[in-house]
Coordinates of C-alpha atoms in Angstrom, one line a residue:
M1 CA 125.5 67.1 79.8
A2 CA 127.9 69.9 80.5
T3 CA 126.7 73.4 81.0
E4 CA 128.7 76.7 80.2
T5 CA 129.3 79.3 83.0
Q6 CA 129.1 82.9 82.1
E7 CA 132.0 84.6 83.2
S8 CA 132.4 88.5 83.5
P9 CA 134.9 89.8 81.4
A10 CA 138.1 91.0 82.8
I11 CA 138.3 94.5 84.2
S12 CA 141.6 96.0 82.9
A13 CA 143.6 98.3 84.7
D14 CA 143.0 101.2 82.7
D15 CA 139.4 100.9 83.1
I16 CA 140.0 100.6 87.3
K17 CA 142.0 103.8 86.8
L18 CA 139.6 105.6 84.8
A19 CA 136.6 104.4 87.0
E20 CA 138.5 106.0 90.0
K21 CA 139.0 109.4 88.0
Y22 CA 135.0 109.4 87.1
K23 CA 134.4 108.7 90.8
S24 CA 136.4 111.6 91.8
D25 CA 134.7 114.0 89.2
A26 CA 131.3 112.9 90.5
N27 CA 132.4 113.7 94.0
E28 CA 133.2 117.2 92.9
Y29 CA 130.0 117.5 91.3
F30 CA 128.3 116.5 94.4
K31 CA 130.1 118.6 96.5
K32 CA 128.7 121.6 94.4
Q33 CA 125.4 120.2 94.8
D34 CA 125.2 119.4 91.1
F35 CA 123.7 115.9 91.7
N36 CA 122.6 115.1 88.2
N37 CA 126.2 115.5 86.7
A38 CA 127.3 113.6 89.9
I39 CA 124.8 110.8 89.0
D40 CA 126.3 110.8 85.4
F41 CA 129.9 110.5 86.6
Y42 CA 129.1 107.8 89.0
T43 CA 127.4 105.8 86.2
K44 CA 130.4 106.2 84.2
A45 CA 132.4 104.7 86.9
I46 CA 130.2 101.8 87.2
E47 CA 130.3 101.2 83.4
K48 CA 134.1 101.0 83.7
N49 CA 134.3 99.0 87.0
P50 CA 130.8 97.6 88.0
E51 CA 132.3 95.6 90.9
V52 CA 132.9 98.5 93.3
A53 CA 130.4 98.9 96.0
I54 CA 131.2 102.4 96.9
Y55 CA 130.3 103.8 93.4
Y56 CA 126.7 102.2 93.9
A57 CA 126.5 103.7 97.4
N58 CA 127.8 107.2 96.1
R59 CA 125.3 107.3 93.4
S60 CA 122.5 106.2 95.8
F61 CA 123.2 109.2 97.9
A62 CA 122.9 111.4 94.7
Y63 CA 119.7 109.8 93.9
L64 CA 118.5 110.4 97.2
K65 CA 119.2 114.3 96.6
T66 CA 117.2 114.2 93.5
E67 CA 114.2 112.2 95.0
C68 CA 114.8 109.2 92.7
F69 CA 114.2 107.1 95.9
G70 CA 113.6 103.8 94.0
Y71 CA 117.0 104.1 92.0
A72 CA 118.5 105.0 95.7
L73 CA 117.3 101.9 96.9
S74 CA 118.4 99.7 93.9
D75 CA 121.9 101.1 94.3
A76 CA 122.5 100.8 97.9
S77 CA 121.0 97.3 97.7
K78 CA 123.6 96.6 94.9
S79 CA 126.3 98.0 97.1
V80 CA 125.6 95.5 99.9
E81 CA 125.4 92.8 97.4
L82 CA 128.7 93.4 96.2
D83 CA 130.2 93.9 99.7
K84 CA 128.2 92.7 102.6
T85 CA 130.6 94.2 105.1
Y86 CA 130.2 97.7 103.7
V87 CA 128.5 99.6 106.3
K88 CA 127.9 103.0 104.1
G89 CA 125.8 100.5 101.9
Y90 CA 123.4 99.7 104.7
Y91 CA 123.2 103.5 105.7
R92 CA 122.3 104.5 102.2
R93 CA 119.7 101.5 102.0
A94 CA 118.2 102.7 105.4
A95 CA 117.8 106.2 104.0
A96 CA 116.0 105.1 100.9
H97 CA 113.8 103.0 102.9
M98 CA 113.0 106.1 105.1
S99 CA 112.5 108.2 102.1
L100 CA 109.9 105.7 100.9
G101 CA 108.3 105.7 104.5
K102 CA 109.4 102.0 105.1
F103 CA 110.6 102.5 108.6
K104 CA 110.6 98.8 109.7
E105 CA 112.9 98.0 106.5
A106 CA 115.0 100.9 107.6
L107 CA 115.2 99.8 111.0
K108 CA 116.7 96.5 110.2
D109 CA 119.7 98.1 108.1
Y110 CA 120.5 100.5 111.0
E111 CA 120.2 97.4 113.6
Y112 CA 122.9 95.8 111.3
V113 CA 125.2 98.8 111.4
T114 CA 124.9 99.0 115.3
K115 CA 125.7 95.2 115.4
V116 CA 128.9 95.2 113.5
R117 CA 129.8 98.7 114.9
P118 CA 128.6 98.8 118.6
N119 CA 130.9 101.9 119.4
D120 CA 129.4 103.6 116.5
K121 CA 127.6 106.9 118.3
D122 CA 126.2 108.1 115.1
A123 CA 124.5 104.6 114.2
K124 CA 123.1 104.2 117.6
M125 CA 121.4 107.5 117.3
K126 CA 119.8 106.6 114.2
Y127 CA 118.7 103.4 115.2
S128 CA 117.2 104.9 118.3
E129 CA 115.5 107.5 116.2
C130 CA 114.2 105.1 113.8
N131 CA 112.8 102.7 116.3
K132 CA 110.9 105.5 118.1
I133 CA 109.0 106.3 114.8
V134 CA 108.5 102.2 114.2
K135 CA 107.2 102.1 117.9
K136 CA 105.0 105.1 117.6
I137 CA 103.3 103.9 114.3
A138 CA 102.6 100.6 115.9
F139 CA 101.1 102.5 119.0
E140 CA 99.0 104.9 116.9
K141 CA 97.6 101.8 114.9
A142 CA 96.9 99.9 118.3
I143 CA 94.8 102.7 119.6
A144 CA 93.1 103.7 116.2
V145 CA 89.8 101.7 117.6
D146 CA 87.6 104.4 116.0
D147 CA 88.2 104.8 112.4
N148 CA 85.3 107.2 112.1
K149 CA 86.3 109.7 114.6
N150 CA 87.2 112.9 113.0
I151 CA 89.6 115.6 114.4
A152 CA 87.4 118.2 112.9
D153 CA 84.4 117.1 115.2
T154 CA 86.5 117.6 118.3
I155 CA 87.3 121.3 117.6
N156 CA 85.4 124.0 119.7
L157 CA 85.8 127.3 118.0
D158 CA 83.7 129.2 120.6
A159 CA 86.2 128.1 123.2
M160 CA 89.0 129.9 121.4
T161 CA 89.2 133.6 122.4
I162 CA 90.9 136.5 120.3
E163 CA 93.4 138.0 122.6
N164 CA 93.4 141.8 122.7
E165 CA 96.8 142.3 121.5
Y166 CA 96.0 140.5 118.3
A167 CA 96.4 142.8 115.4
G168 CA 96.2 140.5 112.5
P169 CA 93.3 140.1 109.9
E170 CA 89.9 138.7 111.3
L171 CA 87.3 136.7 109.2
E172 CA 84.1 138.8 108.8
D173 CA 81.1 137.1 110.0
G174 CA 83.1 133.9 109.9
K175 CA 83.8 134.3 106.2
V176 CA 87.0 135.1 104.2
T177 CA 86.8 138.4 102.1
L178 CA 89.4 139.8 99.6
Q179 CA 90.3 142.2 102.2
F180 CA 91.2 139.6 104.5
M181 CA 93.2 137.9 102.1
K182 CA 95.1 140.9 101.2
D183 CA 95.8 141.7 105.0
L184 CA 96.4 137.9 105.6
M185 CA 99.3 138.0 102.5
E186 CA 100.9 141.4 104.3
L187 CA 100.9 139.7 107.5
Y188 CA 102.9 136.8 106.2
K189 CA 105.3 138.8 104.2
K190 CA 106.2 140.4 107.7
Q191 CA 106.3 136.9 109.3
G192 CA 103.2 137.3 111.3
K193 CA 100.7 134.5 112.2
L194 CA 97.1 134.1 111.7
H195 CA 95.4 133.7 114.9
R196 CA 94.6 130.0 115.5
K197 CA 90.6 130.4 115.8
Y198 CA 90.7 132.1 112.0
A199 CA 93.1 129.2 110.8
Y200 CA 90.9 126.6 112.5
K201 CA 87.8 128.1 110.9
I202 CA 89.3 128.0 107.6
L203 CA 90.4 124.3 107.7
L204 CA 87.0 123.3 108.9
D205 CA 85.3 125.1 106.2
I206 CA 87.6 123.8 103.5
K207 CA 87.1 120.5 104.6
C208 CA 83.4 120.8 104.3
Y209 CA 83.8 122.2 100.8
F210 CA 86.3 119.4 99.6
M211 CA 83.9 116.7 101.0
K212 CA 81.4 117.8 98.5
Q213 CA 83.7 118.1 95.5
T214 CA 84.1 115.1 92.8
T215 CA 87.5 113.1 92.5
L216 CA 87.8 114.4 89.1
V217 CA 86.5 118.3 88.7
E218 CA 85.4 119.5 85.4
I219 CA 86.5 123.0 84.7
P220 CA 84.9 125.2 81.7
I221 CA 86.9 128.1 80.4
G222 CA 85.5 130.4 78.2
D223 CA 86.9 131.3 74.6
E224 CA 88.4 134.6 75.7
H225 CA 89.2 133.8 79.2
K226 CA 92.6 133.2 80.6
F227 CA 93.4 130.4 82.9
T228 CA 96.7 130.0 84.9
V229 CA 98.0 126.6 86.0
C230 CA 100.9 126.4 88.5
G231 CA 102.9 123.5 89.7
D232 CA 104.7 122.6 92.9
I233 CA 104.9 125.7 95.4
H234 CA 106.5 123.6 98.1
G235 CA 106.2 126.2 100.8
Q236 CA 108.1 128.9 99.0
F237 CA 105.5 131.6 100.1
Y238 CA 107.4 134.7 98.7
D239 CA 107.7 133.2 95.3
L240 CA 104.0 132.5 95.4
M241 CA 103.6 136.1 96.1
N242 CA 105.8 136.7 93.1
I243 CA 103.5 134.8 91.2
F244 CA 100.4 137.0 91.9
E245 CA 102.6 140.1 91.5
M246 CA 103.4 139.0 87.9
N247 CA 100.0 137.2 87.0
G248 CA 97.5 139.3 89.2
L249 CA 95.8 138.1 92.2
P250 CA 93.1 135.2 91.7
S251 CA 89.7 136.6 91.0
E252 CA 86.7 135.6 89.1
T253 CA 88.3 137.0 85.9
N254 CA 91.6 135.4 86.7
P255 CA 91.1 131.9 87.9
Y256 CA 93.9 129.4 88.9
L257 CA 94.7 125.9 89.5
F258 CA 97.5 124.7 91.8
N259 CA 98.5 121.5 91.0
G260 CA 99.6 119.8 94.1
D261 CA 102.7 119.9 96.5
F262 CA 101.6 123.2 98.3
V263 CA 103.9 122.2 101.3
D264 CA 107.0 120.7 102.5
R265 CA 110.6 121.4 102.2
G266 CA 110.2 125.1 101.9
S267 CA 109.9 126.6 105.3
F268 CA 106.9 128.7 104.6
S269 CA 104.4 125.9 104.3
V270 CA 101.8 127.0 106.7
E271 CA 101.8 130.4 105.0
C272 CA 101.3 128.9 101.5
I273 CA 98.4 126.7 102.3
F274 CA 96.3 129.2 104.1
T275 CA 96.9 131.7 101.4
L276 CA 95.8 129.1 98.8
F277 CA 92.8 127.8 101.0
G278 CA 91.6 131.4 101.9
F279 CA 91.3 132.1 97.8
K280 CA 89.6 128.7 97.5
L281 CA 86.9 129.7 100.1
L282 CA 86.9 133.1 98.5
Y283 CA 86.5 132.0 94.8
P284 CA 85.3 128.5 95.0
N285 CA 84.4 128.0 91.2
H286 CA 87.7 130.0 90.0
F287 CA 90.3 128.7 92.2
F288 CA 91.3 125.0 92.1
M289 CA 93.7 122.7 94.2
S290 CA 94.8 119.2 93.3
R291 CA 96.5 116.7 95.7
G292 CA 100.1 116.1 95.1
N293 CA 102.2 113.3 96.6
H294 CA 103.1 115.7 99.5
E295 CA 99.8 116.0 100.7
S296 CA 100.1 112.9 102.8
A297 CA 100.8 112.0 106.3
T298 CA 104.2 110.4 105.6
M299 CA 105.8 113.0 103.4
N300 CA 104.5 115.7 105.8
Q301 CA 106.2 113.9 108.8
M302 CA 109.6 113.3 106.5
Y303 CA 109.9 116.7 104.9
G304 CA 108.8 119.4 107.3
F305 CA 105.2 120.6 107.0
D306 CA 104.1 118.3 110.3
G307 CA 106.7 119.9 112.4
E308 CA 105.9 123.3 111.1
V309 CA 102.5 123.0 111.9
K310 CA 103.4 121.9 115.4
S311 CA 105.8 124.7 115.9
K312 CA 103.4 127.4 114.7
Y313 CA 100.2 125.8 116.0
T314 CA 99.4 122.4 117.5
A315 CA 99.8 118.9 116.9
Q316 CA 96.0 118.6 116.7
M317 CA 95.9 121.0 113.7
A318 CA 98.4 119.0 112.0
D319 CA 96.1 115.9 112.3
L320 CA 93.4 118.2 110.8
F321 CA 95.5 118.8 107.9
T322 CA 95.8 115.2 107.1
E323 CA 92.2 114.9 107.2
V324 CA 91.6 117.9 104.8
Y325 CA 94.4 116.8 102.5
N326 CA 92.5 113.4 102.2
W327 CA 89.6 115.1 100.4
L328 CA 91.5 117.1 97.7
P329 CA 90.6 116.3 94.1
L330 CA 93.0 114.2 92.4
A331 CA 92.8 115.6 88.8
H332 CA 91.0 118.4 86.9
C333 CA 89.8 118.4 83.4
L334 CA 90.0 121.5 81.4
N335 CA 87.2 122.3 78.9
K336 CA 87.1 118.5 78.7
R337 CA 90.3 118.6 76.3
V338 CA 93.3 118.8 78.9
L339 CA 93.7 116.6 81.8
V340 CA 95.8 118.1 84.8
M341 CA 97.1 115.7 87.6
H342 CA 100.3 116.0 90.0
G343 CA 102.1 113.0 89.0
G344 CA 101.3 111.3 85.8
L345 CA 99.6 108.4 83.9
F346 CA 99.2 104.6 84.7
T347 CA 100.4 101.1 84.7
R348 CA 97.2 100.0 82.4
D349 CA 96.4 101.2 79.3
D350 CA 92.3 101.1 79.8
V351 CA 92.2 104.0 82.5
T352 CA 89.2 106.1 81.7
L353 CA 88.2 109.4 83.2
D354 CA 84.9 107.7 84.5
E355 CA 87.3 105.3 86.3
I356 CA 89.2 108.4 88.1
R357 CA 86.0 109.8 88.9
K358 CA 85.2 106.7 91.0
I359 CA 88.3 106.6 93.0
D360 CA 87.9 106.6 96.7
R361 CA 90.1 109.4 97.6
N362 CA 89.4 109.9 101.4
R363 CA 92.5 108.1 102.4
Q364 CA 96.1 108.1 102.7
P365 CA 97.7 107.3 99.1
P366 CA 98.1 103.5 98.5
D367 CA 101.3 102.0 97.4
E368 CA 99.8 101.3 93.8
G369 CA 97.1 101.7 91.5
P370 CA 95.6 104.6 89.8
M371 CA 95.3 106.8 92.6
C372 CA 99.0 106.2 93.5
E373 CA 99.8 106.7 89.9
L374 CA 98.2 109.9 89.5
L375 CA 100.2 111.2 92.5
W376 CA 103.6 109.7 91.9
S377 CA 104.2 108.8 88.3
D378 CA 106.8 110.4 85.9
P379 CA 107.1 110.6 82.0
Q380 CA 110.1 109.0 80.4
P381 CA 111.3 109.7 76.7
Q382 CA 111.4 105.9 75.5
N383 CA 108.1 104.2 74.5
G384 CA 106.6 101.7 76.9
R385 CA 106.7 101.6 80.9
A386 CA 109.1 101.1 83.5
P387 CA 109.6 101.0 87.4
S388 CA 109.4 104.2 88.9
K389 CA 112.7 106.0 89.7
R390 CA 111.1 107.1 92.8
G391 CA 109.9 103.7 94.0
V392 CA 106.4 104.5 93.6
G393 CA 104.1 104.8 90.9
C394 CA 105.7 104.2 87.2
Q395 CA 107.3 105.9 84.4
F396 CA 105.5 106.1 81.2
G397 CA 106.6 106.5 77.7
P398 CA 104.8 108.8 74.6
D399 CA 103.0 105.7 73.4
V400 CA 101.4 105.1 76.9
T401 CA 100.5 109.0 76.7
K402 CA 99.0 108.8 73.3
T403 CA 97.1 105.7 74.0
F404 CA 95.6 107.2 77.1
L405 CA 94.7 110.6 75.4
D406 CA 93.1 108.8 72.3
L407 CA 90.9 106.5 74.7
N408 CA 89.7 109.4 76.5
K409 CA 89.3 111.9 73.7
L410 CA 91.7 114.6 75.3
D411 CA 94.4 116.9 73.6
Y412 CA 97.1 116.6 76.1
I413 CA 98.2 116.3 80.0
I414 CA 99.5 118.7 82.3
R415 CA 101.6 117.4 85.4
S416 CA 104.1 118.8 88.0
H417 CA 105.9 116.7 90.4
E418 CA 109.6 117.1 88.8
V419 CA 111.9 120.0 88.9
K420 CA 112.9 121.4 85.6
N421 CA 115.8 123.8 84.7
D422 CA 113.2 126.2 83.0
G423 CA 110.4 125.6 85.1
Y424 CA 108.6 123.5 82.7
E425 CA 108.9 120.7 80.0
V426 CA 107.2 119.8 76.8
A427 CA 107.6 116.2 76.1
H428 CA 106.0 113.1 74.5
N429 CA 105.5 115.1 71.0
G430 CA 103.7 118.0 73.0
L431 CA 101.3 115.7 74.7
C432 CA 102.8 115.8 78.3
I433 CA 103.8 118.9 79.9
T434 CA 105.3 119.5 83.1
V435 CA 105.1 122.7 85.1
F436 CA 106.9 123.3 88.3
S437 CA 106.4 126.6 90.1
A438 CA 109.1 126.6 92.8
P439 CA 112.3 128.4 91.5
N440 CA 115.9 127.5 93.0
Y441 CA 114.0 124.7 94.8
C442 CA 115.3 123.9 98.2
D443 CA 117.6 127.1 97.8
T444 CA 120.0 124.8 95.9
M445 CA 118.8 123.7 92.6
G446 CA 119.1 126.9 90.5
N447 CA 116.1 126.1 88.4
K448 CA 113.6 128.8 87.4
G449 CA 109.8 128.5 88.1
A450 CA 107.1 128.5 85.7
F451 CA 103.2 128.9 85.3
I452 CA 101.0 128.1 82.3
T453 CA 98.5 130.6 80.7
L454 CA 95.9 129.4 78.3
K455 CA 92.6 130.5 76.6
G456 CA 89.5 128.5 76.5
S457 CA 89.4 129.3 72.5
D458 CA 92.4 127.0 71.6
M459 CA 93.8 125.7 74.9
L460 CA 97.3 126.4 73.7
P461 CA 99.9 126.5 76.5
N462 CA 101.9 129.6 77.2
F463 CA 104.8 129.6 79.7
T464 CA 105.9 132.4 82.0
T465 CA 109.3 131.7 83.8
Y466 CA 111.0 133.6 86.6
E467 CA 113.6 133.6 88.9
A468 CA 113.6 133.0 92.8
V469 CA 112.9 136.1 95.0
P470 CA 114.5 136.8 98.4
H471 CA 112.8 135.4 101.6
P472 CA 113.8 135.5 105.2
N473 CA 116.7 133.8 106.5
V474 CA 114.8 130.5 107.4
K475 CA 116.3 127.6 105.7
P476 CA 114.3 125.0 103.7
M477 CA 113.2 121.8 105.8
A478 CA 114.0 124.0 109.0
Y479 CA 111.4 121.8 110.7
A480 CA 112.5 118.6 109.3
S481 CA 115.6 118.2 110.9
S482 CA 114.9 115.4 113.1
L483 CA 114.0 113.0 110.7
L484 CA 116.3 114.2 107.7
S485 CA 119.1 113.6 110.1
L486 CA 118.6 110.0 109.6
M487 CA 119.1 110.1 105.9
C488 CA 122.7 111.8 105.9

């Protein structure tokens, strides 16, 4: 019996011409760093002529810029599939793999480029750097015999002396006070540095505190009490100070929840995290912090925090931060009515609050499952679920949100994790709210920042938006250049 083969419809000369025009328009948007419009026009080019590898590779690069690493990987793979000799496709795929922390896969693509272009110095450099990372990871695994060994146990505060010339804030009897916090913030505004002894003490104390916390923290809010939820800060210390200027310093009568991604990208991440940890120690029952996807070793190595800590302090402190982050709570429930997590919901419909409470969080985020999804997932406008644009977690629709809320008797969810032009977005018929608190993200996005205030009596979200404020001339990701050079 004969079988029919499905042939692709012929692409007209007009379509080819129009596709090239769309690509040119997309390139112009890309140059202006308007990556969303660039993606739209590359998509139009692909719709008119889906057989051109460069369209996919270019859109892959734009997706990388918007942190849609899953889409970037898919497009790069498609460009290679269309043209197995298209070197830039392999570059883009390697960059996508790097972004997802898949260094071995990235190395294979860089290796291919060096073989077909043996005289390409840039390819050799990227292959060499990526190879170093792969070997370093393998070496660390090989020597990690004692999994129970804690960096915290190796730190001797008594051996650290306070030099006479140190003029910064000092802990009082080893404790954080309000005056210490005020002095610390002033020190940081002037680009000063907290003494390493006090920095280590804060980290050791905060680790002990978080170890006693539950994975899902319940937060009661009185009827007439105000509560503030902030989204991603991403190392933008001066914008963090602006939030406190507008909304008041944290206190027992002005509680806050910071919903993950305190660090990375912005080059004042050390200042942000010690400020937040300091307030957590000062007001443990009125200041809360959720883990984000950037509170992880791979993200910190890629996007700057690891390099910043090593530059301002030590490699040992960078490792201690990883230990501390492993103990951060994954979610908070406000008045038993609103669930707050960094990323979003799940690939299963039967996840309960009790299951979240039982998650073993003291580890690096896994590639799948509820812990991963709490940190990485994103909402989508259409019903159902889809593979994540980031390559990790999932995308979930309005029906998924409603099913989860009904099952767990909740009003709505608050999450962060995504840049929004107005600093926030209300989606899924008001049941899924995104808040993002880093304005003009990476000094390029032009977005506003926002925070949410609500009262216990009605739990209705009120939004405050704001523009970015000036900061010293240190560019975002200044400490991540050695790794990010592999993604250009």
